[in-house]
């Protein structure tokens, strides 16, 4: 039993200025605002200008986080960045962000768990706080999905967007913070959601480039089914293990992949949709970015002691749920 819990003590976020609306997409592929909105709940997404990379968003979100929490960058001991679209194949982006914000005493690394990356990273980061190893750990989740999207494929280009959020983890002695997580993985999911080329199995060559195999492929139907199963079952497991009823939980925050997935999960859990965080309309699916971006959007409504369950599902497959209590009054930030 550890002496303290790892609490989220602040949030920073960044989304690019440029918007790509459903009406813009109507001009690019055979689609319609009506189809996109009714099937996904998305109206627009943000697009990062080419040449900037994930660390551009990370630097801005982390600087905001440092300012909001009154933290000197030299105090930060560790930075974990959940992403599948880092600046480079190597080196990692966590250390690029540390360098850009002047976190000279921090070390870090990236975690590649697609849409579940923020939950995986939160879990890992929280252990360094719980064990007393570190006192200030930054966990980032974000993606530049526009860098790996095929804008000729209407089944994927309407869904994804760019954005990033970052949270500070610090020790709490009054029990607030991350309480429990149930995280899962099933590598057989690779056939449904991946980029075929660009890794060591299939480096990008002329053939792969011509076939656009370096860009996202998704077979959406099976992913949809597994997503609702994976998220609802792990929320239930976490609730049961921690003796939580629907009434105990203030908010459920699901990964923002598709509004119909979110609604189905809420209905499978018999949980009121009014207490489910939803901001997919504005950003689409930002992969590792959706959870911290939604926390940022809802921060002013969050109160000390609120009970939250975060849940996600993504490429891998990876999925899971995390139960935490909120450590500050968001309206006072
Ligand atoms: O974050 C990682 C995890 N990812 C997810 O959780 C995504 C899960 N999957 C989904 O969200 C949905 O499966 C999609 C949004 C990707 C697709 O929605 P759907 O309701 O499952 O559509 P569908 O794939 O069954 O396609 C239905 C029809 C097809 O036409 P036919 O075969 O019925 O003639 C598609 O070709 O809709 C067509 N279609 C489109 N039409 C207009 C597919 N994409 C589009 C589009 N615009 N953008």
Coordinates of C-alpha atoms and ligand atoms in Angstrom, one line a residue:
X1 CA 0.0 0.0 0.0
X2 CA 1.6 3.3 -1.1
X3 CA 1.6 6.4 1.1
X4 CA 0.2 8.7 -1.5
X5 CA -1.8 8.6 -4.7
X6 CA -0.9 10.3 -8.0
X7 CA -3.3 13.2 -8.5
X8 CA -3.8 15.3 -11.6
X9 CA -3.0 18.8 -10.5
X10 CA -3.4 20.8 -13.7
X11 CA -4.1 20.6 -17.5
X12 CA -2.7 22.3 -20.5
X13 CA -3.9 21.8 -24.1
X14 CA -3.3 22.9 -27.6
X15 CA -5.2 22.6 -30.9
X16 CA -4.1 24.2 -34.1
X17 CA -5.9 27.2 -35.5
X18 CA -6.8 25.8 -38.9
X19 CA -10.2 24.1 -39.1
X20 CA -11.2 21.4 -41.6
X21 CA -15.0 21.3 -41.6
X22 CA -17.3 18.7 -43.0
X23 CA -18.1 21.2 -45.8
X24 CA -14.4 21.4 -46.7
X25 CA -14.3 17.6 -46.8
X26 CA -17.3 17.5 -49.2
X27 CA -15.0 19.2 -51.7
X28 CA -12.2 16.7 -51.3
X29 CA -14.0 13.3 -51.1
X30 CA -17.4 11.8 -51.9
X31 CA -19.1 12.6 -48.6
X32 CA -21.6 15.0 -47.0
X33 CA -21.9 16.9 -43.8
X34 CA -25.1 15.0 -43.1
X35 CA -23.3 11.6 -43.4
X36 CA -20.4 12.6 -41.3
X37 CA -22.4 14.2 -38.5
X38 CA -25.1 11.6 -38.3
X39 CA -22.6 8.6 -38.4
X40 CA -19.8 10.1 -36.2
X41 CA -21.0 13.3 -34.5
X42 CA -18.1 15.3 -35.9
X43 CA -18.5 18.8 -37.4
X44 CA -14.9 19.9 -37.7
X45 CA -11.3 19.0 -36.9
X46 CA -8.1 21.0 -36.4
X47 CA -5.1 20.6 -38.8
X48 CA -1.5 21.4 -37.8
X49 CA 0.5 23.1 -40.6
X50 CA 3.0 20.8 -42.2
X51 CA 6.6 21.0 -40.9
X52 CA 5.7 21.7 -37.3
X53 CA 5.3 18.2 -35.8
X54 CA 3.8 17.0 -32.5
X55 CA 6.4 18.8 -30.3
X56 CA 5.1 22.1 -31.5
X57 CA 1.7 21.4 -29.9
X58 CA 3.4 19.7 -26.9
X59 CA 5.6 22.7 -26.2
X60 CA 2.6 25.0 -26.1
X61 CA 0.4 22.7 -24.0
X62 CA 3.2 22.0 -21.5
X63 CA 4.1 25.7 -21.2
X64 CA 0.5 26.4 -20.4
X65 CA 0.5 23.6 -17.9
X66 CA 3.6 24.9 -16.2
X67 CA 2.2 28.3 -16.0
X68 CA -1.2 27.1 -14.6
X69 CA 0.4 25.0 -12.0
X70 CA 3.1 27.5 -11.1
X71 CA 5.8 24.9 -11.9
X72 CA 9.4 25.8 -12.8
X73 CA 10.4 23.6 -15.7
X74 CA 13.5 22.5 -13.8
X75 CA 11.3 20.9 -11.2
X76 CA 9.8 18.4 -13.7
X77 CA 11.4 15.0 -13.3
X78 CA 9.7 12.9 -16.0
X79 CA 7.7 13.5 -19.2
X80 CA 5.7 10.7 -20.8
X81 CA 4.2 11.3 -24.3
X82 CA 1.5 9.1 -25.7
X83 CA 1.4 9.3 -29.4
X84 CA 1.7 7.4 -32.7
X85 CA 2.8 10.5 -34.6
X86 CA 5.9 11.8 -32.9
X87 CA 8.1 14.3 -34.7
X88 CA 10.5 11.5 -35.9
X89 CA 10.5 7.7 -35.9
X90 CA 13.4 8.4 -33.5
X91 CA 14.3 10.1 -31.3
X92 CA 11.2 10.3 -29.1
X93 CA 9.1 13.4 -28.8
X94 CA 8.8 13.4 -25.0
X95 CA 12.5 14.5 -24.9
X96 CA 12.0 17.0 -27.7
X97 CA 9.2 18.6 -25.7
X98 CA 11.4 18.6 -22.5
X99 CA 14.1 20.3 -24.5
X100 CA 11.8 22.9 -25.9
X101 CA 10.2 23.9 -22.5
X102 CA 13.5 23.8 -20.7
X103 CA 12.7 20.8 -18.5
X104 CA 16.5 20.1 -18.3
X105 CA 16.2 17.8 -15.3
X106 CA 13.5 15.6 -16.8
X107 CA 13.9 12.4 -18.8
X108 CA 11.1 10.7 -20.6
X109 CA 9.9 8.5 -23.4
X110 CA 7.0 8.0 -25.8
X111 CA 4.3 5.4 -25.4
X112 CA 2.7 3.9 -28.6
X113 CA -0.7 2.6 -27.6
X114 CA -2.8 4.5 -30.2
X115 CA -6.0 5.8 -28.8
X116 CA -5.4 4.2 -25.4
X117 CA -2.0 5.8 -25.1
X118 CA -3.0 8.5 -22.6
X119 CA -4.5 5.8 -20.3
X120 CA -1.4 3.6 -20.6
X121 CA 0.8 6.7 -19.9
X122 CA -1.2 7.9 -17.0
X123 CA -0.9 4.4 -15.5
X124 CA 2.9 4.3 -15.9
X125 CA 3.4 7.9 -14.7
X126 CA 1.2 7.3 -11.6
X127 CA 3.5 4.4 -10.5
X128 CA 6.5 6.8 -10.3
X129 CA 4.5 9.1 -8.0
X130 CA 3.0 6.3 -5.9
X131 CA 6.3 4.7 -5.2
X132 CA 7.7 8.1 -4.1
X133 CA 10.3 8.1 -7.0
X134 CA 9.2 11.4 -8.4
X135 CA 7.1 14.4 -7.4
X136 CA 6.3 16.0 -10.7
X137 CA 5.5 13.9 -13.8
X138 CA 4.0 15.3 -16.9
X139 CA 1.8 13.0 -19.0
X140 CA 1.0 14.1 -22.5
X141 CA -1.4 12.7 -25.1
X142 CA -1.6 14.0 -28.6
X143 CA -1.4 13.2 -32.3
X144 CA -0.9 14.9 -35.6
X145 CA -3.3 12.5 -37.4
X146 CA -3.3 14.7 -40.5
X147 CA 0.3 13.6 -41.1
X148 CA -0.8 9.9 -41.6
X149 CA -4.2 10.3 -43.1
X150 CA -5.1 9.5 -46.7
X151 CA -7.3 12.4 -47.8
X152 CA -8.6 10.3 -50.7
X153 CA -10.0 7.7 -48.2
X154 CA -13.4 8.9 -47.1
X155 CA -13.7 6.2 -44.5
X156 CA -10.8 7.6 -42.4
X157 CA -10.2 11.2 -43.4
X158 CA -13.6 12.4 -42.0
X159 CA -12.8 11.0 -38.6
X160 CA -9.3 12.1 -37.5
X161 CA -7.9 15.5 -36.5
X162 CA -4.9 17.0 -34.6
X163 CA -4.7 18.0 -31.0
X164 CA -2.8 17.5 -27.7
X165 CA -3.3 17.8 -24.0
X166 CA -0.9 17.5 -21.0
X167 CA -1.5 16.9 -17.3
X168 CA 0.7 17.2 -14.2
X169 CA 0.8 14.3 -11.8
X170 CA 1.8 15.1 -8.2
X171 CA 1.6 13.2 -5.0
X172 CA -1.6 13.6 -2.9
X173 CA -1.7 12.7 0.7
X174 CA -5.5 12.9 1.0
X175 CA -6.2 10.1 -1.3
X176 CA -7.3 12.1 -4.4
X177 CA -6.0 11.0 -7.8
X178 CA -5.7 7.8 -9.8
X179 CA -7.3 4.9 -7.9
X180 CA -7.4 2.0 -10.3
X181 CA -6.9 1.0 -13.9
X182 CA -7.8 -2.0 -16.0
X183 CA -5.7 -1.9 -19.2
X184 CA -5.9 -4.5 -22.0
X185 CA -4.2 -5.4 -25.3
X186 CA -4.9 -7.9 -28.1
X187 CA -2.3 -7.8 -30.9
X188 CA -4.6 -9.7 -33.2
X189 CA -6.4 -6.4 -33.8
X190 CA -3.6 -5.2 -36.1
X191 CA -5.4 -6.4 -39.2
X192 CA -8.2 -3.9 -38.6
X193 CA -6.4 -0.7 -37.8
X194 CA -2.8 0.1 -38.8
X195 CA -0.3 1.7 -41.1
X196 CA 1.1 -1.1 -43.2
X197 CA 4.3 0.6 -44.2
X198 CA 6.9 2.8 -42.4
X199 CA 8.0 0.2 -39.8
X200 CA 10.7 -2.4 -39.9
X201 CA 8.3 -5.0 -41.3
X202 CA 7.5 -2.9 -44.4
X203 CA 9.8 0.1 -44.8
X204 CA 8.4 2.8 -47.1
X205 CA 9.5 2.1 -50.6
X206 CA 8.2 3.3 -54.0
X207 CA 5.5 0.6 -54.1
X208 CA 4.3 1.2 -50.6
X209 CA 4.2 4.9 -51.2
X210 CA 2.2 4.6 -54.4
X211 CA -0.3 2.3 -52.6
X212 CA -0.4 4.9 -49.8
X213 CA 0.4 2.1 -47.3
X214 CA 2.3 4.6 -45.1
X215 CA -1.1 6.1 -44.2
X216 CA -3.9 4.9 -41.9
X217 CA -6.0 1.9 -42.8
X218 CA -9.1 1.1 -40.9
X219 CA -11.8 -1.5 -41.2
X220 CA -14.3 0.5 -39.2
X221 CA -17.1 -2.0 -38.5
X222 CA -15.2 -4.5 -36.5
X223 CA -13.3 -1.7 -34.7
X224 CA -16.7 -0.2 -33.7
X225 CA -17.9 -3.4 -32.2
X226 CA -14.7 -4.2 -30.3
X227 CA -14.6 -0.6 -29.1
X228 CA -18.0 -0.6 -27.5
X229 CA -17.3 -4.1 -25.9
X230 CA -13.8 -3.1 -24.7
X231 CA -14.8 0.2 -23.2
X232 CA -18.0 -0.9 -21.5
X233 CA -16.6 -4.1 -20.1
X234 CA -13.5 -2.4 -18.5
X235 CA -15.7 0.4 -17.1
X236 CA -17.8 -2.3 -15.5
X237 CA -14.8 -4.2 -14.2
X238 CA -13.4 -1.0 -12.6
X239 CA -16.7 -0.1 -11.1
X240 CA -17.2 -3.6 -9.6
X241 CA -13.7 -3.8 -8.2
X242 CA -14.1 -0.4 -6.5
X243 CA -17.7 -0.9 -5.4
X244 CA -18.9 2.0 -7.5
X245 CA -22.5 2.4 -8.6
X246 CA -23.7 4.7 -11.5
X247 CA -24.7 7.3 -8.9
X248 CA -21.2 7.4 -7.4
X249 CA -19.6 8.4 -10.7
X250 CA -19.6 12.1 -11.5
X251 CA -18.3 11.8 -15.1
X252 CA -17.4 9.1 -17.6
X253 CA -14.9 10.3 -20.1
X254 CA -14.7 8.0 -23.2
X255 CA -12.3 8.2 -26.0
X256 CA -13.8 10.4 -28.7
X257 CA -13.7 8.2 -31.8
X258 CA -17.4 8.3 -32.8
X259 CA -20.4 9.8 -31.0
X260 CA -22.4 6.6 -31.7
X261 CA -19.7 4.6 -29.9
X262 CA -19.9 7.0 -27.0
X263 CA -23.8 6.8 -26.9
X264 CA -23.7 3.0 -27.1
X265 CA -21.2 2.7 -24.3
X266 CA -23.3 5.0 -22.1
X267 CA -26.5 3.0 -22.9
X268 CA -24.7 -0.4 -22.2
X269 CA -23.6 1.0 -18.8
X270 CA -27.1 2.5 -18.2
X271 CA -25.2 5.7 -17.5
X272 CA -26.9 9.1 -18.1
X273 CA -25.4 10.8 -21.3
X274 CA -25.5 14.2 -19.5
X275 CA -22.6 13.0 -17.3
X276 CA -20.6 11.7 -20.3
X277 CA -17.9 14.1 -21.5
X278 CA -18.3 14.7 -25.3
X279 CA -16.4 17.2 -27.5
X280 CA -15.9 15.1 -30.6
X281 CA -18.0 17.6 -32.6
X282 CA -15.1 20.2 -32.5
X283 CA -12.0 18.1 -33.0
X284 CA -12.9 14.6 -34.4
X285 CA -10.7 11.8 -33.2
X286 CA -7.3 13.1 -32.1
X287 CA -6.1 9.5 -31.1
X288 CA -4.0 9.9 -27.9
X289 CA -5.2 13.5 -27.6
X290 CA -8.9 13.0 -27.0
X291 CA -8.9 12.3 -23.3
X292 CA -6.7 15.2 -22.1
X293 CA -8.3 17.6 -24.6
X294 CA -11.8 16.7 -23.2
X295 CA -10.4 17.1 -19.6
X296 CA -9.2 20.5 -20.6
X297 CA -12.6 21.5 -22.1
X298 CA -14.5 20.3 -19.0
X299 CA -11.9 21.5 -16.5
X300 CA -14.0 24.4 -15.3
X301 CA -16.9 22.0 -14.4
X302 CA -14.7 19.6 -12.4
X303 CA -14.8 19.8 -8.6
X304 CA -12.6 18.5 -5.9
X305 CA -13.6 14.9 -5.1
X306 CA -15.5 14.3 -8.4
X307 CA -15.2 10.6 -9.4
X308 CA -14.2 10.1 -13.0
X309 CA -13.8 7.0 -15.1
X310 CA -11.7 7.5 -18.3
X311 CA -12.1 4.8 -20.9
X312 CA -10.5 4.3 -24.3
X313 CA -10.1 1.8 -27.2
X314 CA -7.7 1.9 -30.1
X315 CA -5.2 0.4 -32.5
X316 CA -3.4 -2.7 -31.4
X317 CA -6.0 -3.4 -30.2
X318 CA -5.5 -1.6 -26.9
X319 CA -8.1 -0.6 -24.5
X320 CA -9.0 0.0 -20.8
X321 CA -10.5 2.2 -18.1
X322 CA -9.1 4.3 -15.3
X323 CA -10.9 5.4 -12.2
X324 CA -9.7 8.6 -10.5
X325 CA -10.9 11.3 -8.2
X326 CA -10.4 15.0 -9.1
X327 CA -8.0 16.9 -6.9
X328 CA -9.0 20.5 -7.3
X329 CA -11.8 22.9 -8.2
X330 CA -11.6 23.5 -11.9
X331 CA -13.6 26.7 -11.7
X332 CA -10.9 28.3 -9.5
X333 CA -8.1 27.8 -12.1
Ligands
LIG1 O1 -10.0 5.6 -32.5 C1 -9.6 4.3 -32.9 C2 -10.8 3.4 -32.9 N1 -11.6 3.7 -34.1 C3 -12.9 3.7 -34.0 O2 -13.4 3.5 -32.9 C4 -13.7 3.9 -35.2 C5 -14.8 2.8 -35.3 N2 -15.6 2.8 -36.5 C6 -16.4 3.8 -36.8 O3 -16.5 4.8 -36.1 C7 -17.3 3.6 -38.0 O4 -17.2 2.3 -38.4 C8 -17.0 4.5 -39.2 C9 -17.3 6.0 -38.8 C10 -15.5 4.4 -39.6 C11 -17.8 4.1 -40.4 O5 -19.2 4.2 -40.0 P1 -20.2 3.0 -40.3 O6 -21.6 3.5 -39.9 O7 -19.6 1.8 -39.7 O8 -20.2 2.9 -41.9 P2 -19.8 1.7 -42.8 O9 -18.3 1.5 -42.8 O10 -20.7 0.5 -42.4 O11 -20.2 2.2 -44.2 C12 -21.6 2.4 -44.5 C13 -21.7 3.1 -45.9 C14 -20.8 2.4 -46.9 O12 -21.4 2.4 -48.1 P3 -22.3 1.1 -48.7 O13 -21.3 0.0 -48.7 O14 -23.4 0.9 -47.7 O15 -22.7 1.6 -50.0 C15 -19.6 3.2 -47.0 O16 -18.9 3.1 -48.2 O17 -21.2 4.4 -45.8 C16 -20.2 4.6 -46.8 N3 -19.2 5.6 -46.3 C17 -19.4 6.9 -46.4 N4 -20.3 7.6 -47.1 C18 -20.2 8.9 -47.1 C19 -18.1 5.3 -45.5 N5 -17.5 6.5 -45.2 C20 -18.3 7.5 -45.8 C21 -18.2 8.9 -45.8 N6 -19.2 9.6 -46.5 N7 -17.2 9.6 -45.2

